[in-house]
Amino acid sequence: MGKSQTDTASKGYLPITNDVFWDTKDGQPIYSQGGGIFRFEDPESGIEKYYWYGAQYKESAQYRNDPSVTPPRDNFVSVTCYTSTDLVNWESNGDVLTRDEMDKHQHTRWAGRLGVAYIKEINKYALFIQHNAEVLVTVADSPNGPFTWHQRINMESMIGTSNTGDQTVFTDEDTGISYLVYSYGKGRHKIYISEIGVKDGKVGLLDCTQVYKGAGREGNCMFKYNGKYYLFASNLYGWDSSYAYYLVADNIRGPYTPTDEMLIVRGSEADYAHVTQTGFFVKVKGSKQETVIYCGDRWANFAGNGLGYNQWCPLSFDGDTPHFNSLSAWNLNPITGEWQVGKGNNYIKNGSFEADRRRIPSPVKPVQEQLLGWATTIIEGTELSVSDSTSPSLNYFNTQQDRQTVIGEKSLQISDIVNFKRKIVQTVESSPYVALEDGYYSLTAKIRNSDGFPRLEMYAESDGNIVKKSISKSNEVWITVEIEKIPVRNGRVEIGFVAEGNAGAFCYVDDISLVKN
C-alpha cells in the first residue's frame, strides 16, 4: 500500500518521476528500451547491483533533443547497461553489445527486446536479443560485458516461426533458473516459456511450453509474487500504448488462468498503463514489504506519444489480483520496499491525450467512440459516431509548430461544423491504493482557440463546490490556463470543459494537470 503524499518524503525515500527523459546520476541521458533489470554481483566491486540492459536507437537521442518531430523508423545502435544499488541513481556501464559486433556476422536490420541470464554451468552471462528474424545469443564473462556473438537460434522447429514476437528474460529468484518468455512470430496469438541453459555445448533454449493461445499479444514479460507467476502482455498496437493484460499461475509452466483469456489489469484502463506497452518488472524485496514495479516502455521515439521512454509505476495486490497505480511522481524506499505518492503527482489520466492512437471516434482497432479516460457529452450539435464520417473528431493532431509548445502528437479538439454545446469531463477519485486527499489543488491546461465561443470554460467541482475559469477571447498561440486553490473533499473531483460554440469554432486543449498544492 502506498503511503499518502503528505507524509514527508521521509528519510530513505527516493523520487521516481515519469513523463520526463531520465538521466544517470552524473547527468548523462539514459537510453534503454525493450530490456530488463537483473540482480548480479559486480565482479569488480563485489557488490550486488541492479543491472539494467536495454536497446538504444539512433532516434533515442533525436527525439529526446527535439520531440516536435516523430522519427519515421528505428535504427539500432547498441545494447546499453546501467547499474544501481537503489533503482533510482544509475551509472552508465556504456555499450555492452555493439552493432559492429552483430554486423560482423550478419547485417542488422532490427534488434531489440532483450534480457540477460547468468549461466551457472559455464560461469558466463548470456544476453538474448531479437536479431532480424531470429533470436541471437551473445555471451560475456562479466555482467559488465562486453557481450560477443555466440549463436543464432532459428525458432522454426520449436514454434513454427523463425522469430519470436516480442520476448523478455525472466529469472525465478527461488530457483535461479532463467526463462525466455515470448510469443509466436506471426500474429502473436500464442505465448511460450522456454528454460535457458546449455545444450550441445551452446547456450540456448532447453524446451518450449505453450501457455496461452488467443488474441494477439506482445510485450510479454513476467514476475513472481507471493509464490504465483504473473504473465503480462500488451495489445498489437505497433509502437503505441495499450491496456496491460495478465494471466496468473501457481507453476511457471502453467496452467495459467483464466485459460487463454488475458484479463485487463485494473488501473491500466483510463490511460493505457500510463501510456506504455508492457516492458518488464523489477521486484524490491524490502525489510517491510515486497513491491513489484511495472517498468513500461513508452516508444515515444517512434509513436510521438509523450516524453520519456521509461515509465515506472508500482503495483498493488488485492489477493492475487494486481492493480496498476498510474502515477507521474512517486517515491520508493529501496530498503523497506515501501512507496508513497510523490509531491508533484498529476492525478489526471491521459491528460496529454496521447493514449489514443487514432482519430476518435475510431472505426478501426481499437473501435472507440470516446477519448480514453474522458467522457464527452454532445448537448447540441453533430452526434458522435464510429461509423459516420461526419462525426466530430474528439482529438486534434498537433502540428510540428504546436509541438514546440505542447507535448506529443495529439490534443483534445472541441469543434463542430454546426453550432454546438458540449461538455468534456474526467472524474478523479481515490482508488483503494492511492488516495485523492482532502486539500487544495491546482488545475492547469494549455489551450489554443478561435473566436466564436459565446461560452468556453474550464471548471472543477468537488463536494458541491464549483470553481471556473472562462476563456473570453481567441488565442492564436497556446496559452496556459490555471485554476488555483480548488478545494477537494471526500476523495473526488470532477474536472472538465464546457463549450458553446458557433459552427466552425475550434478549441484545442493539451497537457492537463491536477496537482496538490
mmCIF file with all atom_site columns, C-alpha atoms in Angstrom, residues 44 199 278 298 426 467:
data_model
loop_
_atom_site.group_PDB
_atom_site.id
_atom_site.type_symbol
_atom_site.label_atom_id
_atom_site.label_alt_id
_atom_site.label_comp_id
_atom_site.label_asym_id
_atom_site.label_entity_id
_atom_site.label_seq_id
_atom_site.pdbx_PDB_ins_code
_atom_site.Cartn_x
_atom_site.Cartn_y
_atom_site.Cartn_z
_atom_site.occupancy
_atom_site.B_iso_or_equiv
_atom_site.pdbx_formal_charge
_atom_site.auth_seq_id
_atom_site.auth_comp_id
_atom_site.auth_asym_id
_atom_site.auth_atom_id
_atom_site.pdbx_PDB_model_num
ATOM 1 C CA . GLU A 1 44  ? 34.858  -5.515  -9.947  1.00 0.00 ? 44  GLU A CA 1
ATOM 2 C CA . LYS A 1 199 ? 22.684  -27.836 -24.811 1.00 0.00 ? 199 LYS A CA 1
ATOM 3 C CA . THR A 1 278 ? 4.333   -3.788  -21.035 1.00 0.00 ? 278 THR A CA 1
ATOM 4 C CA . ARG A 1 298 ? 6.961   4.282   -23.944 1.00 0.00 ? 298 ARG A CA 1
ATOM 5 C CA . GLN A 1 426 ? -12.968 13.418  -16.160 1.00 0.00 ? 426 GLN A CA 1
ATOM 6 C CA . VAL A 1 467 ? -14.611 26.732  -9.472  1.00 0.00 ? 467 VAL A CA 1
#
